[in-house]
mmCIF file of C-alpha atoms in Angstrom:
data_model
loop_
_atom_site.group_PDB
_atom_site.id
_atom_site.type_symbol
_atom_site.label_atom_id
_atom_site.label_comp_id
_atom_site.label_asym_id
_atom_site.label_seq_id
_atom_site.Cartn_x
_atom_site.Cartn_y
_atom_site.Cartn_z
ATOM 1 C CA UNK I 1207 3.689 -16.483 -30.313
ATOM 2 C CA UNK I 1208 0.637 -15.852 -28.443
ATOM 3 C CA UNK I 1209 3.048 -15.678 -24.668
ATOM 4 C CA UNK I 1210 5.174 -12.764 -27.318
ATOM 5 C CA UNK I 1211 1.998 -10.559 -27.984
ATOM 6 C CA UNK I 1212 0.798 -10.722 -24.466
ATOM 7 C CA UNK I 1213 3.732 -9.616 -23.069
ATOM 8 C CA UNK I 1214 4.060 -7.035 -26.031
ATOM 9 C CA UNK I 1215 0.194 -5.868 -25.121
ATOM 10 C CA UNK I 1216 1.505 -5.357 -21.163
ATOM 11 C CA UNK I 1217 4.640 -3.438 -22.291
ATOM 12 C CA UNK I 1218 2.717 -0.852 -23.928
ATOM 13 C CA UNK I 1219 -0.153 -0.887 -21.296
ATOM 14 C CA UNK I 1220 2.531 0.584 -18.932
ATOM 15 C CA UNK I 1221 5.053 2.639 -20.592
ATOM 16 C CA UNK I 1222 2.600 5.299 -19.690
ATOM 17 C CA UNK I 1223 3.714 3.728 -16.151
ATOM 18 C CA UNK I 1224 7.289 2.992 -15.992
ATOM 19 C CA UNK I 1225 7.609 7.147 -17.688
ATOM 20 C CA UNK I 1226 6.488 7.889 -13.963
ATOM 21 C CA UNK I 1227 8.328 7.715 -10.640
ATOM 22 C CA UNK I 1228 6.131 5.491 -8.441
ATOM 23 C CA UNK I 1229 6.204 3.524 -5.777
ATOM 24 C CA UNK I 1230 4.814 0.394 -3.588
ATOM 25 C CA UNK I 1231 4.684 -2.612 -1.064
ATOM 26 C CA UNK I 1232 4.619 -6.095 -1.846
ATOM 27 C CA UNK I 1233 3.591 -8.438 1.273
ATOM 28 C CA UNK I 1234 5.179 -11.849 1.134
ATOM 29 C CA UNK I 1235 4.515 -15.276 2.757
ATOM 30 C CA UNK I 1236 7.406 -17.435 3.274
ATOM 31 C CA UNK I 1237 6.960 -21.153 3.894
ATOM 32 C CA UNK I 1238 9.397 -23.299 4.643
ATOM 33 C CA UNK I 1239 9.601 -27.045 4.975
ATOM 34 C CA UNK I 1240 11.691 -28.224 8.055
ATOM 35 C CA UNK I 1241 14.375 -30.794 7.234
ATOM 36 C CA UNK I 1242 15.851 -32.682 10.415
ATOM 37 C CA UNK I 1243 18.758 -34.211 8.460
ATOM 38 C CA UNK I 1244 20.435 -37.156 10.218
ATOM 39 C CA UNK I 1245 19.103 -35.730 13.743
ATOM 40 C CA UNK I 1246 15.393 -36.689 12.976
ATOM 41 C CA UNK I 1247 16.240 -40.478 12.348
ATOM 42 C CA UNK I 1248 16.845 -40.257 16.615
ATOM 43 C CA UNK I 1249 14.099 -37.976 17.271
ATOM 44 C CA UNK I 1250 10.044 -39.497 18.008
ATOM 45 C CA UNK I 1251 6.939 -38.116 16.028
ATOM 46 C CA UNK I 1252 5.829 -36.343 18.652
ATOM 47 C CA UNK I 1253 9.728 -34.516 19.393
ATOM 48 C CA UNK I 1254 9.542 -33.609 15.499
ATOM 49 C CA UNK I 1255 5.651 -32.114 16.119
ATOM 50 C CA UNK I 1256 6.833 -29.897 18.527
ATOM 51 C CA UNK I 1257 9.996 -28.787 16.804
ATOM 52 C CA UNK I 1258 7.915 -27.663 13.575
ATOM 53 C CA UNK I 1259 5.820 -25.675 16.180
ATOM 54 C CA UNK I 1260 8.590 -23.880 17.605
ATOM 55 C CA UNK I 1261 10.102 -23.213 14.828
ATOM 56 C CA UNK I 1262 6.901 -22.155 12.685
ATOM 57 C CA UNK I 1263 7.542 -18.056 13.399
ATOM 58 C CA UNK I 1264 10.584 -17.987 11.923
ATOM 59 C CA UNK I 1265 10.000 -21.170 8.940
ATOM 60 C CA UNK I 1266 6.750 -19.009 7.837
ATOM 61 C CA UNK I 1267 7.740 -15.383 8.106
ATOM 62 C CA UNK I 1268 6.136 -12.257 6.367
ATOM 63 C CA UNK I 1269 8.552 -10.005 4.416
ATOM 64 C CA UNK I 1270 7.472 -6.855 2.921
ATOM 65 C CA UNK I 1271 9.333 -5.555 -0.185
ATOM 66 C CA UNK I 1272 9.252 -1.325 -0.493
ATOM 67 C CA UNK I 1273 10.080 -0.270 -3.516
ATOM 68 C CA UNK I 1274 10.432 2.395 -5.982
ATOM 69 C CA UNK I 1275 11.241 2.436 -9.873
ATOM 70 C CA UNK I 1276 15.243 1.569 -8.796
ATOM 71 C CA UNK I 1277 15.817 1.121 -5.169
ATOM 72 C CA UNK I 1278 13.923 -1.625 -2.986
ATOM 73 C CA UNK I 1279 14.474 -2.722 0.780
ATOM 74 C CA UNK I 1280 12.993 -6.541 1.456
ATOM 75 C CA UNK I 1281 12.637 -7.444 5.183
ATOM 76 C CA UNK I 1282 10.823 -9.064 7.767
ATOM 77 C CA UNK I 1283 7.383 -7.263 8.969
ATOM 78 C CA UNK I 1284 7.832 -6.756 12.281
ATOM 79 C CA UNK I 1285 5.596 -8.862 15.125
ATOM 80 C CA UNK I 1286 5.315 -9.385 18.560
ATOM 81 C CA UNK I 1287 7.242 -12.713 20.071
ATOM 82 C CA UNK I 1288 5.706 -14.506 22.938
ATOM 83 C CA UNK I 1289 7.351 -13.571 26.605
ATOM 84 C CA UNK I 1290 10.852 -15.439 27.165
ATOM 85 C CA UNK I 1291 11.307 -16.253 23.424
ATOM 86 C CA UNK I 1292 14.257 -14.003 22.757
ATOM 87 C CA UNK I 1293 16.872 -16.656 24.002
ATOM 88 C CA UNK I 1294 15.510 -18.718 21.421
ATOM 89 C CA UNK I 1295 15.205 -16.195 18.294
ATOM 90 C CA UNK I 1296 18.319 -15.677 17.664
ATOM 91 C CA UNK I 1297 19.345 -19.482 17.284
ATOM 92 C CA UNK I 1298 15.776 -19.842 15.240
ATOM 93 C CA UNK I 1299 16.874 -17.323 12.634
ATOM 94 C CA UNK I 1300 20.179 -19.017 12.110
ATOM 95 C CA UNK I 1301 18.927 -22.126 11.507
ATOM 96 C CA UNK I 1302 16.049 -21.131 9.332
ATOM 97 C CA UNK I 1303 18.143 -18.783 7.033
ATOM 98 C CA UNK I 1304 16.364 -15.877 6.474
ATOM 99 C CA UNK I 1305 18.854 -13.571 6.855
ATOM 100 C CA UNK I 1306 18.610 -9.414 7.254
ATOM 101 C CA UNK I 1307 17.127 -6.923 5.419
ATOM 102 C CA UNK I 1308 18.062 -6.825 1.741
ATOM 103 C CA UNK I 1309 18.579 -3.609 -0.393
ATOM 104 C CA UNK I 1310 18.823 -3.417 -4.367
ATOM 105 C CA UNK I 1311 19.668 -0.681 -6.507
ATOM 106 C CA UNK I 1312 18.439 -1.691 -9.585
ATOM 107 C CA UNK I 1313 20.477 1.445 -11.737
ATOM 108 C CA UNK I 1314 23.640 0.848 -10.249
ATOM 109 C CA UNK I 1315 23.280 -3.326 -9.508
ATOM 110 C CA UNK I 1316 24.272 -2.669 -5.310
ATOM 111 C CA UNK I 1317 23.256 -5.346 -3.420
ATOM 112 C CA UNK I 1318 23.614 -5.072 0.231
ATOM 113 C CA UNK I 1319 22.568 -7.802 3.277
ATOM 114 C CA UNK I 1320 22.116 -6.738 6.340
ATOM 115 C CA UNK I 1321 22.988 -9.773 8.227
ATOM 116 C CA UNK I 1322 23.899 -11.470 11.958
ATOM 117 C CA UNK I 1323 25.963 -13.957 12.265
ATOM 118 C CA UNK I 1324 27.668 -15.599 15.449
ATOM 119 C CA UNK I 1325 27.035 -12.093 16.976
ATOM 120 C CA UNK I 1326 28.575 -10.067 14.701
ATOM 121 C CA UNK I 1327 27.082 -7.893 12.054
ATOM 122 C CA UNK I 1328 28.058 -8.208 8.549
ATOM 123 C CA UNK I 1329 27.079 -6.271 4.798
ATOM 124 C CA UNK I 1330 27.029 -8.665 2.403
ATOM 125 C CA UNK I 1331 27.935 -7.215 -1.072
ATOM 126 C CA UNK I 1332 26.592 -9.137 -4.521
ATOM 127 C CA UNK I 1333 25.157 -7.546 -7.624
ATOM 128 C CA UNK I 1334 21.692 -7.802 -8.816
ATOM 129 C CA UNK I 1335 20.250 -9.496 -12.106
ATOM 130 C CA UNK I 1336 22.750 -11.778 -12.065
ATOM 131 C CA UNK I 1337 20.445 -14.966 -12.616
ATOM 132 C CA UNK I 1338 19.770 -17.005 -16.001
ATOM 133 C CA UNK I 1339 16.013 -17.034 -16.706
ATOM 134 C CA UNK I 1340 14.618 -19.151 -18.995
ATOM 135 C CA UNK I 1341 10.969 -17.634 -19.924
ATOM 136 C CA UNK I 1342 8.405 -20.206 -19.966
ATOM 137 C CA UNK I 1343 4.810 -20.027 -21.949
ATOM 138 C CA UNK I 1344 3.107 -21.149 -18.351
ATOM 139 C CA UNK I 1345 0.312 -18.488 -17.546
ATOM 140 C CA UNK I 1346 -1.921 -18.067 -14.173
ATOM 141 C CA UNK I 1347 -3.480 -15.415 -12.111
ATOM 142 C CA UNK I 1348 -1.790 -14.564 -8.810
ATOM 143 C CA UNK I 1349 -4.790 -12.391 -7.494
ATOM 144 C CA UNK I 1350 -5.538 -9.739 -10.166
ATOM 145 C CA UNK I 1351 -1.994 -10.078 -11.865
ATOM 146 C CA UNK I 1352 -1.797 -12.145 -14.934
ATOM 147 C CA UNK I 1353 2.140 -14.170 -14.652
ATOM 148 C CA UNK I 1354 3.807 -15.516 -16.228
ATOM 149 C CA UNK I 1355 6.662 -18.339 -15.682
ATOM 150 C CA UNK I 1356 10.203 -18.211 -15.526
ATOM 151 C CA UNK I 1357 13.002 -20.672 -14.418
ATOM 152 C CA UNK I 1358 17.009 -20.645 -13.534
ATOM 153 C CA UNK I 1359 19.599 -22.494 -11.552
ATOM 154 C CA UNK I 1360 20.398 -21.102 -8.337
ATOM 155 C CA UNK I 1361 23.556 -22.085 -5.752
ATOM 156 C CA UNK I 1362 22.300 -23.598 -2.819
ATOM 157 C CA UNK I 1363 22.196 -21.121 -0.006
ATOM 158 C CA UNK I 1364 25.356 -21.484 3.000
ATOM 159 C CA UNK I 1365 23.153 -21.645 6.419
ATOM 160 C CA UNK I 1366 24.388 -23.341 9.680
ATOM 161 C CA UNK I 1367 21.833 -25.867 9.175
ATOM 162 C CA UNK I 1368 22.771 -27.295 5.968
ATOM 163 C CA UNK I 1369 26.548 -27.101 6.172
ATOM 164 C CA UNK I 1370 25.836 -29.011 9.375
ATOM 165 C CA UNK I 1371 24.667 -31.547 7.353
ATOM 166 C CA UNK I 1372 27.059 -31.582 4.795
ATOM 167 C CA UNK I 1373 29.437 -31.906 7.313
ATOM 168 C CA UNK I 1374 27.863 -34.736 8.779
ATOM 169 C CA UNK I 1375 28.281 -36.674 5.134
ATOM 170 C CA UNK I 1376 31.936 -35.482 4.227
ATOM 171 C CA UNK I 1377 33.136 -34.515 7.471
ATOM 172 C CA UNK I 1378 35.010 -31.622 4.788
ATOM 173 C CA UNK I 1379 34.599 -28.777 3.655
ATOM 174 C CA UNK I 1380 33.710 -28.301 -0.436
ATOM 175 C CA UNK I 1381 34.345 -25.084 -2.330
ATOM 176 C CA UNK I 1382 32.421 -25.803 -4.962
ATOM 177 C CA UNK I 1383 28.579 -24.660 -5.283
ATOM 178 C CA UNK I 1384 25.675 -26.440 -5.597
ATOM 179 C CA UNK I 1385 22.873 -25.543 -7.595
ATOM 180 C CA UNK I 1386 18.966 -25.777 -7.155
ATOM 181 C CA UNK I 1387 15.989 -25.171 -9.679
ATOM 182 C CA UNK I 1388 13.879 -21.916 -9.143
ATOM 183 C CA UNK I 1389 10.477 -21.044 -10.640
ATOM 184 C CA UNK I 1390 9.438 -18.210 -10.453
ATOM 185 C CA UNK I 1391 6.110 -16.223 -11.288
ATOM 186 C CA UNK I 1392 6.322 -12.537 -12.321
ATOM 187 C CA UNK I 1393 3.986 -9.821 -13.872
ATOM 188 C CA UNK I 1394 4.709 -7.202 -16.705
ATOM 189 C CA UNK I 1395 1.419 -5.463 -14.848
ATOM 190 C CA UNK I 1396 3.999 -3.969 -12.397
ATOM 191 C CA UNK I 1397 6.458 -2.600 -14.415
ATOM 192 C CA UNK I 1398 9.655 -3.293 -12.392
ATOM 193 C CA UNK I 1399 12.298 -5.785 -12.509
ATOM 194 C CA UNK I 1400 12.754 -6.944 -8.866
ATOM 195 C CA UNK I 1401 11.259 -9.111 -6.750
ATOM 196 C CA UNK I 1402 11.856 -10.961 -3.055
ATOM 197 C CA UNK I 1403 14.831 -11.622 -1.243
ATOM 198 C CA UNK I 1404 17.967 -11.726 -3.742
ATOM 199 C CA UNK I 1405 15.609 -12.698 -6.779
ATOM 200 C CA UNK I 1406 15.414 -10.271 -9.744
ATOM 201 C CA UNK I 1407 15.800 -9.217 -13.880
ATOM 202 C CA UNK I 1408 12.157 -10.559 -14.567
ATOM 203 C CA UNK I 1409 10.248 -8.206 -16.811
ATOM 204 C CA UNK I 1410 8.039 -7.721 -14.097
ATOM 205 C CA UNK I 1411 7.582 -7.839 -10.735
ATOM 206 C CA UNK I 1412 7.915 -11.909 -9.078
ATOM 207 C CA UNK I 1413 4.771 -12.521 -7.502
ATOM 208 C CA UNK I 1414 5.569 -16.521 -6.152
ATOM 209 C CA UNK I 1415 8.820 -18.194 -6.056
ATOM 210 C CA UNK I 1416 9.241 -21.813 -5.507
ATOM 211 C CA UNK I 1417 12.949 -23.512 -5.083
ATOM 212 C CA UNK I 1418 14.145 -26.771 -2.855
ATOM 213 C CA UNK I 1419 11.836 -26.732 0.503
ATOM 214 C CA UNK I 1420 10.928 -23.048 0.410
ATOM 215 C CA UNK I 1421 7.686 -20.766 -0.595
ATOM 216 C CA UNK I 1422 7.371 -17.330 -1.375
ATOM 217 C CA UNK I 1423 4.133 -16.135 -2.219
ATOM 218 C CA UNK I 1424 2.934 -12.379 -2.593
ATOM 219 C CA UNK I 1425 -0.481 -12.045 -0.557
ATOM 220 C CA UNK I 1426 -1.169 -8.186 -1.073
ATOM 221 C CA UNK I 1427 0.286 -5.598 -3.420
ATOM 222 C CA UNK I 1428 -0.060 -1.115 -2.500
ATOM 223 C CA UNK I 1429 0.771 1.019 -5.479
ATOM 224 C CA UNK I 1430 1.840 4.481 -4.665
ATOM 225 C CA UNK I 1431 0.783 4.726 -0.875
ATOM 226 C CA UNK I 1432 -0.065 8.110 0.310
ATOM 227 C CA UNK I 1433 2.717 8.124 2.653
ATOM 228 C CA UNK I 1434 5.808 8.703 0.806
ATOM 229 C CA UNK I 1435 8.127 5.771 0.804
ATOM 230 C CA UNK I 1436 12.127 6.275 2.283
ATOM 231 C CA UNK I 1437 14.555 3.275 1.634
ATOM 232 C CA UNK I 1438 17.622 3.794 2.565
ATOM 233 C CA UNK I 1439 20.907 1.934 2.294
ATOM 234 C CA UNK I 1440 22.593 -0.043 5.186
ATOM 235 C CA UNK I 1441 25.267 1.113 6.830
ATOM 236 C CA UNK I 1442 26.372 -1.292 9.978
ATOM 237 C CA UNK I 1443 28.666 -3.751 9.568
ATOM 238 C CA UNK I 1444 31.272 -5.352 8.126
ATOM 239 C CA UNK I 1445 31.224 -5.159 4.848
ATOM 240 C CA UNK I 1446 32.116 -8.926 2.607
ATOM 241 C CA UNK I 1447 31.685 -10.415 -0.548
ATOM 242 C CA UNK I 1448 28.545 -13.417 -0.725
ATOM 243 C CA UNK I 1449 31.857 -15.521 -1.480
ATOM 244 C CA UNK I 1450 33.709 -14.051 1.731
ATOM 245 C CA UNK I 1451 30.523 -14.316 3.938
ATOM 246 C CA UNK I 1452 29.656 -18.389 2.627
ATOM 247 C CA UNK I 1453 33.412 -19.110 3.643
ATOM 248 C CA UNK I 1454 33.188 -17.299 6.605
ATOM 249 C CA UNK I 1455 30.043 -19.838 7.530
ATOM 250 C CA UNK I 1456 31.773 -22.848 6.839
ATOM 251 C CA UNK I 1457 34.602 -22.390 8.760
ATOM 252 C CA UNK I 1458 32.312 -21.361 11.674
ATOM 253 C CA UNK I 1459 30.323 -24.359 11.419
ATOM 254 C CA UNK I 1460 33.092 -26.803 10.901
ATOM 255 C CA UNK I 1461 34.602 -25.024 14.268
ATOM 256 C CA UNK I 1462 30.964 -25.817 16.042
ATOM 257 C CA UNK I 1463 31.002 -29.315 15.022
ATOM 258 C CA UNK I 1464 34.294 -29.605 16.302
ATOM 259 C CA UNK I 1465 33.880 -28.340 19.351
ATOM 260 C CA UNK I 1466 30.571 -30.700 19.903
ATOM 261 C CA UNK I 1467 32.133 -33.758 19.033
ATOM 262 C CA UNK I 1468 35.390 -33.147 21.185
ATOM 263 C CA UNK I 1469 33.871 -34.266 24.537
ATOM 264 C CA UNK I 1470 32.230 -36.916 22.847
ATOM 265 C CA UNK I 1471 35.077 -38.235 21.101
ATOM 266 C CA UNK I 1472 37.046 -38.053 24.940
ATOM 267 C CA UNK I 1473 34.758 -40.373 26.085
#
């Protein structure tokens, strides 16, 4: 009863709010726990050291999310790479699975990916609010934002890195889905239902997310910056289904594999 009248006492706070067009940045840090699979049972302590180093820049990214009161675009912030790195950021995004840019429309549910794969560009088409939340009572302070706590079920996201390792186990490829727990943190002080990545329909914006090895957490938060804010929809690409685009990876991957263990298997 007591989660029900705070979250009444916010609504009312900012109707005065969501009656106005307004705008902002949220700046998230992503943190990502590196799983080896079958690989690091062959690889030393040190080996695995210096693979977590490499791949820190692109396992602990900073996305930004621009939005307004229906549109958002979610992307990396841009930064400088050390010299002779580009060989390897290509291959370093893949494996880490962060994807492209992401834009919602939150009237009209669009969901669009902007995303590389195997060297070709691809728009990946999904709707938004599509996710179960369970409200929680669970209350804490993410800076100056009271949150509050929410949890669904999530499919497992398609990346080379895990189908890899499926592989590896079944040496076939499953249809089905797999599903993960998310938590997620959001606050009715910012009056709009979106948050990172593909995560969204929270009475508020999401502040932290939490789900299998992987951390977002919102470090800064500008309402209504004095430059007005453009977000515009993607346009480059192929354009998929998330169904199309997951069965597009698998095959790819299950080609890769191939292809690696055919000299071995010569031998």
């Amino acid at each position: 009863m007591k989660n029900f009248f705070t979250l009444l006492f916010f609504s009312l706070l900012t109707s005065s709010i969501i009656a106005q067009d307004f705008q902002g940045k949220a700046y998230y840090k992503t943190k990502t726990t590196m799983d080896f699979g079958s690989w690091g049972d062959k690889m030393s302590a040190e080996r695995k050291k210096m693979m977590k180093e490499r791949m820190r820049p692109y396992l602990e990214p900073t996305f930004i999310l621009t939005f307004d009161r229906e549109k958002s675009i979610y992307k990396e912030e841009e930064r400088l790479d050390a010299p002779g790195s580009d060989g390897r950021r290509g291959w370093g995004k893949m494996m880490s699975g962060n994807g492209g840019p992401i834009f919602k429309n939150l009237k009209t549910k669009k969901f669009i990916q902007d995303s590389e794969f195997m060297g070709k560009k691809f728009l990946i088409t999904d709707s938004v609010n599509k996710l179960n939340w369970a409200l929680e009572k669970e209350q804490k302070m993410i800076g100056n934002y009271l949150c509050f706590k929410a949890t669904a079920e999530i499919p497992k996201k398609k990346t080379i890195s895990s189908e890899w390792r499926k592989l590896e186990k079944t040496d076939s490829i499953h249809s089905q889905n797999e599903y993960t727990k998310v938590n997620a943190w959001y606050s009715p002080q910012i009056p709009i239902a979106n948050g990172p990545a593909e995560f969204d329909g929270l009475p508020g914006l999401i502040l932290e997310l939490n789900y299998e090895k992987t951390v977002i957490l919102c470090t800064k938060v500008v309402m209504n910056p004095e430059k007005k804010i453009q977000i515009n929809e993607p346009k480059k690409g192929e354009v998929v289904s998330k169904n199309e685009y997951d069965k597009i990876v698998e095959v790819k991957v299950k080609e890769m594999r191939e292809m690696w263990r055919g000299p071995r298997s010569k031998r």
